[in-house]
Coordinates of C-alpha atoms and ligand atoms in Angstrom, one line a residue:
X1 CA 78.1 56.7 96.7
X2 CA 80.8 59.1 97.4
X3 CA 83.9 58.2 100.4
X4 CA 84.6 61.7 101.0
X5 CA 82.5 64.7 100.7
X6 CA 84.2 68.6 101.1
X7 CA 81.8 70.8 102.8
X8 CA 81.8 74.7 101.1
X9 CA 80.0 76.6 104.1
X10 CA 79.8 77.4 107.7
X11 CA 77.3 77.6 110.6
X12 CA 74.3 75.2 111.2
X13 CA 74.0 74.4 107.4
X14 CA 77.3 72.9 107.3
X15 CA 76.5 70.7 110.5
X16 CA 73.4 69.8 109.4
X17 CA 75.4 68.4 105.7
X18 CA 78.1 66.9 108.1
X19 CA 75.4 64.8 110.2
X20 CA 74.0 63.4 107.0
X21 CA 77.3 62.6 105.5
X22 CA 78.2 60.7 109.1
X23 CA 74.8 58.6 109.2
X24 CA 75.5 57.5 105.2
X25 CA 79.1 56.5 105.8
X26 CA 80.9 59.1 104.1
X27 CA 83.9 60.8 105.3
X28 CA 83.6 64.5 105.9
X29 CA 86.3 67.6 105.3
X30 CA 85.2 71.3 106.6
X31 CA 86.5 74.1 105.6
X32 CA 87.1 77.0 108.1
X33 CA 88.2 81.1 107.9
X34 CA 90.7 81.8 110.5
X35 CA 87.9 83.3 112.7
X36 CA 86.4 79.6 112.9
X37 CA 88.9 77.5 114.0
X38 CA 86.6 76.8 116.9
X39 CA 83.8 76.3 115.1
X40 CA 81.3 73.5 115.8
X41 CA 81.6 72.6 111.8
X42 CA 85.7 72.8 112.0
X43 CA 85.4 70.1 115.2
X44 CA 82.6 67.6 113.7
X45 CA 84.3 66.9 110.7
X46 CA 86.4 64.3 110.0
X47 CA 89.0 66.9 108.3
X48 CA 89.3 70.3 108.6
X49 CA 91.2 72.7 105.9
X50 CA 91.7 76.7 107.1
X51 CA 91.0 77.9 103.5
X52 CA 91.9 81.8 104.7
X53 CA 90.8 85.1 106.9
X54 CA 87.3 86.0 108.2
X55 CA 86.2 88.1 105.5
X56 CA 84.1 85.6 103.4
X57 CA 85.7 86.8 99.9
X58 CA 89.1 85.7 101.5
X59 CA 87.9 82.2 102.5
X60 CA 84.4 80.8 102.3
X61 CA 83.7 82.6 98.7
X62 CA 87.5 81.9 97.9
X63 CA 87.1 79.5 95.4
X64 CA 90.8 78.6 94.6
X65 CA 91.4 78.3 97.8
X66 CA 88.0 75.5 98.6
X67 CA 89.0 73.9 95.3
X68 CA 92.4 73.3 96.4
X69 CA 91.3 72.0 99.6
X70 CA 89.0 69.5 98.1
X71 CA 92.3 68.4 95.6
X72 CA 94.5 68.2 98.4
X73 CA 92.2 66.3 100.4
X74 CA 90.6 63.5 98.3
X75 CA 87.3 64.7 98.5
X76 CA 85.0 63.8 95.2
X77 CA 82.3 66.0 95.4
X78 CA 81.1 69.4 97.3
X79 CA 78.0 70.4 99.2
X80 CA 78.1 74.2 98.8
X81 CA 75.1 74.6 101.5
X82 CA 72.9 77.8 100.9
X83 CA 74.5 81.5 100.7
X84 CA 78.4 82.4 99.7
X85 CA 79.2 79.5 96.7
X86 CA 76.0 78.0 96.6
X87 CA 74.4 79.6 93.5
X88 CA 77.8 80.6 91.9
X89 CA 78.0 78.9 88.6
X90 CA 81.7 80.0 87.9
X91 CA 82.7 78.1 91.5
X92 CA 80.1 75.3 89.5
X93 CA 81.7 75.3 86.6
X94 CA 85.7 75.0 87.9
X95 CA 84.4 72.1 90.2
X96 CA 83.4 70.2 86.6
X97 CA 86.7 71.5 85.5
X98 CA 88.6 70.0 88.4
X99 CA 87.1 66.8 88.4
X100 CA 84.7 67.7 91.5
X101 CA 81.1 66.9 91.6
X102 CA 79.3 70.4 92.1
X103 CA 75.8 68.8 94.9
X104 CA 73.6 71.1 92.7
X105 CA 72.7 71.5 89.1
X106 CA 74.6 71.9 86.3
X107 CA 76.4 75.1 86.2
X108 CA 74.0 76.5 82.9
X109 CA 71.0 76.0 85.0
X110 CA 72.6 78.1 87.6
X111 CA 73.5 80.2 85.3
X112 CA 69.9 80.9 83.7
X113 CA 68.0 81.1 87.1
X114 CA 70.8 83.5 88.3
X115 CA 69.9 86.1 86.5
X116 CA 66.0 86.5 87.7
X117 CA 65.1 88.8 84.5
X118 CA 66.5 85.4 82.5
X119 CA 64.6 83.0 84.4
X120 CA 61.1 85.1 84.0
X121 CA 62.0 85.0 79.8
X122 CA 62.2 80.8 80.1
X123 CA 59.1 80.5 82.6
X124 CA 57.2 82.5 80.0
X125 CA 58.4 80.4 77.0
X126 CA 57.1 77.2 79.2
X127 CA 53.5 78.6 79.7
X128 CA 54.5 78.9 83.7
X129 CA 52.7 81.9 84.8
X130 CA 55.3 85.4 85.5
X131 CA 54.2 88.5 87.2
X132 CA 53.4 91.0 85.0
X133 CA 56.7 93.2 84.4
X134 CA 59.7 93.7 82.0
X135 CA 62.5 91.7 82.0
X136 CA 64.3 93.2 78.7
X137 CA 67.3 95.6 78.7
X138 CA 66.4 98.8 80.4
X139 CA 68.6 101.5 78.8
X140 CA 68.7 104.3 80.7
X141 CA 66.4 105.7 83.5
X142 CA 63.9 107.9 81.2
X143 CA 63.5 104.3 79.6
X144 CA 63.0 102.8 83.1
X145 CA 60.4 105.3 83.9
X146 CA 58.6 104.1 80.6
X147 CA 58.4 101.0 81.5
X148 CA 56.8 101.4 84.8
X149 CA 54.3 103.2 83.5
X150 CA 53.1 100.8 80.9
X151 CA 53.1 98.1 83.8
X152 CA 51.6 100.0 85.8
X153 CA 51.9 101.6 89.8
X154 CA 52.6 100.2 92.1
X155 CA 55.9 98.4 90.6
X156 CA 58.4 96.8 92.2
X157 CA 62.1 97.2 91.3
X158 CA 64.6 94.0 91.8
X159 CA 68.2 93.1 91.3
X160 CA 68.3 90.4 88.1
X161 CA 71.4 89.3 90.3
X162 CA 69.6 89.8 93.9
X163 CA 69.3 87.4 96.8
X164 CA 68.8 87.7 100.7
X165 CA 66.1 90.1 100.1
X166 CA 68.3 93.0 98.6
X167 CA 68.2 94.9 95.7
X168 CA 64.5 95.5 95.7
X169 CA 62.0 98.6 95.8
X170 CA 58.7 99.1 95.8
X171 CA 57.5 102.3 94.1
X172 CA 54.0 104.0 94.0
X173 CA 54.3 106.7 91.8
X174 CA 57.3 108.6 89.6
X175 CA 59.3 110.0 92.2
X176 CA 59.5 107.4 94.7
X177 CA 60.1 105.1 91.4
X178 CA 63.6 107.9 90.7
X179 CA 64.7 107.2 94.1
X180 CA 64.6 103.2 94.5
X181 CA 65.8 102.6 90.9
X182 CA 69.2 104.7 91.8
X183 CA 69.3 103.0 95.6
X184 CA 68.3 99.5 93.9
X185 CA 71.0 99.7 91.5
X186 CA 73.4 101.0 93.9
X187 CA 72.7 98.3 96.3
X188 CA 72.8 96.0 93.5
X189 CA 76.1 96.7 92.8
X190 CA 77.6 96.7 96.0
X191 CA 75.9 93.0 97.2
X192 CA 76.1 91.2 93.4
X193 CA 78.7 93.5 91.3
X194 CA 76.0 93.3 89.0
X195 CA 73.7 96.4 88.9
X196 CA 71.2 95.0 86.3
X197 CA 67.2 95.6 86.7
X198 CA 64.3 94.5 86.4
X199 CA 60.8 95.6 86.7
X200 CA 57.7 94.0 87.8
X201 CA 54.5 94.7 88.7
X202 CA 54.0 95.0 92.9
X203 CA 51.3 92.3 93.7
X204 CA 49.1 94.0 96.6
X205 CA 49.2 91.5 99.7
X206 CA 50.5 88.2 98.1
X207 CA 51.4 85.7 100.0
X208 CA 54.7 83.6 99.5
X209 CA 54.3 79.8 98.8
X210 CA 57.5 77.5 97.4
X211 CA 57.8 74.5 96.3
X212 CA 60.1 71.7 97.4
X213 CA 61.4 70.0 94.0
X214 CA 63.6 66.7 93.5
X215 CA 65.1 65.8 90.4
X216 CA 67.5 63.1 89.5
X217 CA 69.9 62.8 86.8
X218 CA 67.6 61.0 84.2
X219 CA 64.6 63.3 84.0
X220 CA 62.6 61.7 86.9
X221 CA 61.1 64.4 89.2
X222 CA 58.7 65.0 92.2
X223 CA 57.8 67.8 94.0
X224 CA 57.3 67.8 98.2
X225 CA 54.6 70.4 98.8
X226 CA 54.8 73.6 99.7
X227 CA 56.3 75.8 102.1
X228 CA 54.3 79.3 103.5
X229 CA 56.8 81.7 104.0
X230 CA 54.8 85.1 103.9
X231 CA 56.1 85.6 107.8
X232 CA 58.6 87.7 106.6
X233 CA 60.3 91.3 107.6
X234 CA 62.2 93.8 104.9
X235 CA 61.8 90.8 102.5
X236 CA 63.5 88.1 104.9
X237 CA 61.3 85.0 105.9
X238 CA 61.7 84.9 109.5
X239 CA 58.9 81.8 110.5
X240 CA 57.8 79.2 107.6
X241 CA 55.1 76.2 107.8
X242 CA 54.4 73.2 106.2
X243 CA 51.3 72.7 104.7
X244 CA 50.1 75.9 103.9
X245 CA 46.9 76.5 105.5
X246 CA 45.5 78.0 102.4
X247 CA 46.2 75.9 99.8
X248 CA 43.7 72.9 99.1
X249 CA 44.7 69.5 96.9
X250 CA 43.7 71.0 94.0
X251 CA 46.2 73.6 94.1
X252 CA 49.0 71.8 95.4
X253 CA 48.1 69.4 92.5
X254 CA 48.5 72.4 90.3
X255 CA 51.2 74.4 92.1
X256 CA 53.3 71.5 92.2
X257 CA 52.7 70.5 88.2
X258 CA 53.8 73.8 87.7
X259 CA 56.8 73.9 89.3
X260 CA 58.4 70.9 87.9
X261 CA 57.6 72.2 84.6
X262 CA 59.5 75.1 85.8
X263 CA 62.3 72.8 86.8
X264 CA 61.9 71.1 83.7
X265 CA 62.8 73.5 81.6
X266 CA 66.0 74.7 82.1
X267 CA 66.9 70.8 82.5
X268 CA 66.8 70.7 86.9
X269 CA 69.1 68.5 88.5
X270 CA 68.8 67.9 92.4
X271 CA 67.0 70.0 95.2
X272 CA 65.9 73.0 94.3
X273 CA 62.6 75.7 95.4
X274 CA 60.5 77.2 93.1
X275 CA 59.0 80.5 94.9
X276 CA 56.0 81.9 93.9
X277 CA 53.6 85.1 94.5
X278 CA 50.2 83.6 95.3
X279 CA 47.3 86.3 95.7
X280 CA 44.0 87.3 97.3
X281 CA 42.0 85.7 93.8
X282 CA 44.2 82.3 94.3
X283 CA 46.5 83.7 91.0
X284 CA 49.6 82.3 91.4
X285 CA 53.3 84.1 89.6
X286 CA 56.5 82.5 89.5
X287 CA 59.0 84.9 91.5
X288 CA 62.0 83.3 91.3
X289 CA 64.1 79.4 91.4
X290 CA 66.7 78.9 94.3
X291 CA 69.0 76.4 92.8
X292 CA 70.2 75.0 96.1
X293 CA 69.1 73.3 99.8
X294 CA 66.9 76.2 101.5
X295 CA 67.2 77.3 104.9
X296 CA 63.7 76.1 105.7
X297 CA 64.3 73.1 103.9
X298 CA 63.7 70.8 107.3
X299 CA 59.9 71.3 107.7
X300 CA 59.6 69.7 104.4
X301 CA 61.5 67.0 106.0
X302 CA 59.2 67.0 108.8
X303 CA 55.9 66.6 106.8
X304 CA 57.4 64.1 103.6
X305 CA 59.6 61.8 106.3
X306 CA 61.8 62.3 103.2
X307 CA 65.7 63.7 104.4
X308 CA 66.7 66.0 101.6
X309 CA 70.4 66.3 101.8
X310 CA 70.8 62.9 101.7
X311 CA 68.8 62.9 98.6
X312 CA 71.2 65.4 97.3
X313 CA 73.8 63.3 97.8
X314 CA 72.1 60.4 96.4
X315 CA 71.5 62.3 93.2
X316 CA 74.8 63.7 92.8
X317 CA 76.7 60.0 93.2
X318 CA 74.3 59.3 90.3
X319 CA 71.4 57.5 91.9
X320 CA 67.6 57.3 90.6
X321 CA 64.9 58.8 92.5
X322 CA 63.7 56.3 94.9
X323 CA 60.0 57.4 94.8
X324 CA 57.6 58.6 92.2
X325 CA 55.0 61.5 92.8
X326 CA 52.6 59.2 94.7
X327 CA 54.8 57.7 96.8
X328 CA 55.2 61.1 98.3
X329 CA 52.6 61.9 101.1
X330 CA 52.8 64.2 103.2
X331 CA 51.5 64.0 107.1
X332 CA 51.0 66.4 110.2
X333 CA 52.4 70.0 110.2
X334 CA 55.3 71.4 110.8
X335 CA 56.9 75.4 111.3
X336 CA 60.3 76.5 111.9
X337 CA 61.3 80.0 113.3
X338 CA 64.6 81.3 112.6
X339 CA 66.2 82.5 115.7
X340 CA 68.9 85.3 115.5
X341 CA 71.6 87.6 117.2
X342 CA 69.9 90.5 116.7
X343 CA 68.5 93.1 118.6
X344 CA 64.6 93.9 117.9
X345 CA 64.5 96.9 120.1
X346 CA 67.2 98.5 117.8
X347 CA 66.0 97.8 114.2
X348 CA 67.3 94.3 114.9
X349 CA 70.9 95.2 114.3
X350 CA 73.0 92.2 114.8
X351 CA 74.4 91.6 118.1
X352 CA 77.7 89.5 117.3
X353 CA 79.2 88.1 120.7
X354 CA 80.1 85.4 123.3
X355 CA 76.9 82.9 124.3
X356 CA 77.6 82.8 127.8
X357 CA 75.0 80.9 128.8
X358 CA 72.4 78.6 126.5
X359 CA 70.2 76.2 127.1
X360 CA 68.5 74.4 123.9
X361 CA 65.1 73.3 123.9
X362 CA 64.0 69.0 122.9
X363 CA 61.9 66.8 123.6
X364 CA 59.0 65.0 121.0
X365 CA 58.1 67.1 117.9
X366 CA 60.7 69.4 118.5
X367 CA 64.7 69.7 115.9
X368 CA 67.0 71.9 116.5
X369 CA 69.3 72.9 113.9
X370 CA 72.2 75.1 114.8
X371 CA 76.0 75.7 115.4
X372 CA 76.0 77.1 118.6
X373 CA 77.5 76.2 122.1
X374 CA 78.1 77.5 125.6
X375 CA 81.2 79.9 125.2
X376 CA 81.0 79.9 121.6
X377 CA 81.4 83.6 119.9
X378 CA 79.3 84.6 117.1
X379 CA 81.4 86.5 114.8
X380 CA 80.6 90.0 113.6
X381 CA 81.2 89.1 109.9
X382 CA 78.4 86.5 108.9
X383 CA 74.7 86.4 108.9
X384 CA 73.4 86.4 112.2
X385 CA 71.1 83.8 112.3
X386 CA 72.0 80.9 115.0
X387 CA 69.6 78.6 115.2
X388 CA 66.5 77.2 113.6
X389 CA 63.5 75.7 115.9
X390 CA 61.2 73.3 114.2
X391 CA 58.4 72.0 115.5
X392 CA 56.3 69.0 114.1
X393 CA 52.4 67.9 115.2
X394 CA 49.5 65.6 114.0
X395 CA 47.7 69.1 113.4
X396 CA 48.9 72.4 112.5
X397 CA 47.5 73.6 116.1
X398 CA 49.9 70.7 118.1
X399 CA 52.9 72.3 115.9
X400 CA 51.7 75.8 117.5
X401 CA 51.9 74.6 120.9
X402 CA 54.6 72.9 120.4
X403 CA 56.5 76.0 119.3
X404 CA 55.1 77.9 121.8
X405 CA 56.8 75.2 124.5
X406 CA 60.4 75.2 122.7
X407 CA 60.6 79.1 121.7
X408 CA 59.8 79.5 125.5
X409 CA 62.9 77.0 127.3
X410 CA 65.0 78.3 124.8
X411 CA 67.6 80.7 126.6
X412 CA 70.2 82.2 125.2
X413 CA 72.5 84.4 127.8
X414 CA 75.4 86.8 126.5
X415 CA 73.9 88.1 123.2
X416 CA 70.3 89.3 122.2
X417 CA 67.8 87.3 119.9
X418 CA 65.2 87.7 118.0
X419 CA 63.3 84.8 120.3
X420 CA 60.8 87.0 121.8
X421 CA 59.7 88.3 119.0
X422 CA 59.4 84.9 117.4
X423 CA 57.0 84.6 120.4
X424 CA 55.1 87.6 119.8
X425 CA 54.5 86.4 116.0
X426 CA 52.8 82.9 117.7
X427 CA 50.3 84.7 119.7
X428 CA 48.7 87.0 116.8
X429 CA 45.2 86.2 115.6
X430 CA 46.1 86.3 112.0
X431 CA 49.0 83.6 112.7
X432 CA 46.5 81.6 114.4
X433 CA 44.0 81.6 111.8
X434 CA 46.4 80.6 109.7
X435 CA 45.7 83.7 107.2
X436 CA 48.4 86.2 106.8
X437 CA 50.5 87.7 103.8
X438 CA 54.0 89.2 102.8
X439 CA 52.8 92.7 104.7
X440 CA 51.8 91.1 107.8
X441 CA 55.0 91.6 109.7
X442 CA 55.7 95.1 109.0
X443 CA 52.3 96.2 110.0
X444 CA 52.5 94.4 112.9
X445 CA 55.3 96.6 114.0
X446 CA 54.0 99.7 113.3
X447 CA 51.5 99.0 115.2
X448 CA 53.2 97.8 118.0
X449 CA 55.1 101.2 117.8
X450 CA 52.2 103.3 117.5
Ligands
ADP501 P1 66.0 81.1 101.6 O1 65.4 81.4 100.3 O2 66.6 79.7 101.7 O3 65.1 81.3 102.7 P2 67.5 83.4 102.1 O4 67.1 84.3 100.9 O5 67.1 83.7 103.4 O6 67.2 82.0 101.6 O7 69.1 83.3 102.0 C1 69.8 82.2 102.5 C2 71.1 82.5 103.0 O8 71.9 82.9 102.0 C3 71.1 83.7 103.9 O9 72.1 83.5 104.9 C4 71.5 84.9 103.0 O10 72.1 85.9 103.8 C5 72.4 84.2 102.1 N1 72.2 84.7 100.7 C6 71.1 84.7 99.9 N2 71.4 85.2 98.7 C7 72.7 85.4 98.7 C8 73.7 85.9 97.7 N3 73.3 86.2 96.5 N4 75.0 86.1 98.1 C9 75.4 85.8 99.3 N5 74.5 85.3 100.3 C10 73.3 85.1 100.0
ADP502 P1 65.3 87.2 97.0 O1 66.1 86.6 95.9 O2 65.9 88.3 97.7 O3 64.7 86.1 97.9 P2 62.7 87.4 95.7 O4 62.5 87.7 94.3 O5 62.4 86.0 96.1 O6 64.1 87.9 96.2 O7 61.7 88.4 96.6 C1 61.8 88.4 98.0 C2 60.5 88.8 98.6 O8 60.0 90.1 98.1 C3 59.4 87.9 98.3 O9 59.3 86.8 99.2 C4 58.1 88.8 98.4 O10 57.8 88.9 99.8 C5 58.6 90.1 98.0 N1 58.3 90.3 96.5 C6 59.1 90.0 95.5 N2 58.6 90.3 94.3 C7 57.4 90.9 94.6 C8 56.3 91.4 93.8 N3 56.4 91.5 92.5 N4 55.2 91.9 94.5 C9 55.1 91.8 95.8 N5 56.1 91.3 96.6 C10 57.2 90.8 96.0
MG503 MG1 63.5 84.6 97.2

């Protein structure tokens, strides 16, 4: 096992790596921007290296600057976390080149599932099901237009670079499919530098199902279950649960064959989500492979018993899988919400600031995983999410209420959240019931506007 691992990230991902680095025995160096010197991941860890300003290109997505603080400080591997490095495979690829172990796949499978258009050719090659579209070189727009039309309206228009739920248009007919392939490539090429598209058919009211995956360095493999995260708004999951209720044994059994074939074939190494469109007729697509820990990673946690950083970790150093596909069972239910500085009564624009006053719910069935403390200031240049809520029960119902109890001690005073409306997503029938896709959010809202 590793002495010393360097931590690549920030926020409550990087405390979350930190605490399992602490409970294994190994010896922890942060990283911090200028703005973070305060940070709760700058104080926890054993180390702490200022790799450079706010801005993330100037410090958390400066790689020579994170590679020369691992060098510097003795560190053998690095946990990139999710977001900024994470699914880089140049940063990947100089770690190998430095010496460093990179906690994720190799840097070719990065590589192949970081171009989505890519990653849809391979699927198809290894009989895992795609959604209908087009994932070849698009010359020019008239050829674009082509294309949607032998797919088929409505189409959907997506970054081959994309993550964080940019770079992606839906279009219903010829003109609106004009407009979002200039805004998609545009946005494309301000968030990736990479304005490449691709073009897929729009699946009518799917809902979003992932699956957990675990492989080790010697082709063993095992997949968690799945994860239902159709709660989402402009593309962005905001609540997830584990099991999902619509998914019986013989699906998961067939879901989750699938998606270690899909791992499979570009060679998986580690923890890693394979995301998939599931609709009304129980067809499933795959959508895309995030090569990396997710943010909703921890209600797999909940239901497998099974913490998977530290199986990162153990993977990594070179360890065999401990378990096989039947050791894994998984028990109760569990949900996370995501809780953010954001403002819902203004288009939830981030609401950067100083937490004045917080008091964090506990108590059984109930994990908080966050960064944040009394005084601390949310700075205006990182995603605003600070804090995730999980909640586990026996039954997906205790999970609910449990839920319920946390969202509602959780107080937050000095900045505004997004925890009310995590509340108001609880109470809805088609929560409840267990039953609700991709659109379900956004037509909540218009109807609560109407
Ligand atoms: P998940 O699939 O784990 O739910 P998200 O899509 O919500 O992940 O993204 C996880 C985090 O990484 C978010 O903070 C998001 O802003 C960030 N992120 C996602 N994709 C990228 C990317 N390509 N570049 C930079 N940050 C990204
Ligand atoms: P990102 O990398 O930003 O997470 P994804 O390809 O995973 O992008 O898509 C994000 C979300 O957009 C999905 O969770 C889903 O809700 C929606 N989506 C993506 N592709 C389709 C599609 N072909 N049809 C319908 N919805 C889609
Ligand atoms: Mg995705």
């Amino acid at each position: 096992m590793f002495k010393k691992v360097l931590i690549a990230n920030r926020g409550e991902i990087a405390v979350r790596i930190i605490r399992a680095c602490r409970e294994m025995g190994i010896r922890t160096v942060a990283v911090y921007s200028e703005i973070d010197k305060e940070a709760l991941h700058t104080q926890l860890a054993d180390e702490a290296v200022c790799i450079g300003p706010a801005m993330p290109k100037d410090s958390y997505l400066n790689m020579a600057n994170i590679l020369s603080a691992c060098v510097l400080s003795g560190a053998e591997a690095i946990h990139p976390g999710f977001g900024f490095l994470s699914e880089n495979p140049k940063f990947a690829k100089m770690c190998r080149e430095c010496n460093i172990k990179f906690i994720g796949p190799d840097y070719e499978t990065i590589e192949y599932m970081g171009n989505k258009a890519k990653a849809r050719e391979i699927m198809k090659l290894s009989d895992v099901p795609v959604v209908p579209g087009y994932e070849g070189e698009i010359r020019d727009e008239k050829h674009a237009l082509e294309i949607a039309e032998n797919i088929g309206y409505p189409i959907m228009i997506k970054a081959a670079a994309g993550g964080g739920g940019k770079g992606i248009r839906i279009a219903y007919n010829e003109e609106e499919f004009l407009m979002g392939y200039k805004t998609a490539k545009a946005e494309a090429k301000a968030c990736f530098g990479d304005d490449t598209l691709y073009i897929e058919k729009f699946i009518q009211k799917p809902k979003h199902i992932e699956f957990q995956i675990l492989a080790d360095e010697y082709g063993n493999i095992v997949h968690l279950g799945e994860r239902e995260c159709s709660m989402q708004r402009k593309n962005q999951k905001v609540l997830e649960e584990a099991p999902s209720n619509v998914l019986n044994e013989e699906l998961r059994i067939k879901m989750g064959e699938i998606a270690k074939r899909a791992a499979l074939a570009v060679d998986y190494k580690n923890a890693g989500t394979i995301e998939f469109l599931f609709d009304k007729d129980n067809n499933f697509y795959f959508m895309e492979m995030n090569t990396r820990i997710q943010v909703e990673h921890p209600i797999t946690e909940m239901i497998t018993g099974i913490d998977l950083v530290k199986e990162q970790l153990r993977i990594a150093s070179g360890e065999k899988l401990r378990f096989t596909q039947d050791d894994i069972k998984i028990k109760g239910h569990a949900i996370e919400c995501r809780v953010n500085a954001e403002d819902p009564e203004h288009d939830f624009r981030p609401c950067p600031g100083v937490i004045e006053e917080l008091c964090v719910p506990g108590g059984m069935g109930v994990r908080i995983d966050s960064a944040i403390f009394a005084g601390y200031k949310i700075p205006h240049c990182y995603d605003s999410m600070i804090a995730k809520v999980i909640s586990f029960g026996n039954t997906r119902e205790e999970a609910i209420v449990k839920m319920n109890r946390a969202l509602s001690e959780f107080a937050v005073g000095g900045v505004k959240t997004n925890i009310d409306f995590d509340l108001s997503i609880l109470q809805t029938k088609e929560f409840l019931e267990g039953d609700y896709d991709t659109t379900f959010l956004s037509e909540m809202m218009v109807k609560k506007d109407a």
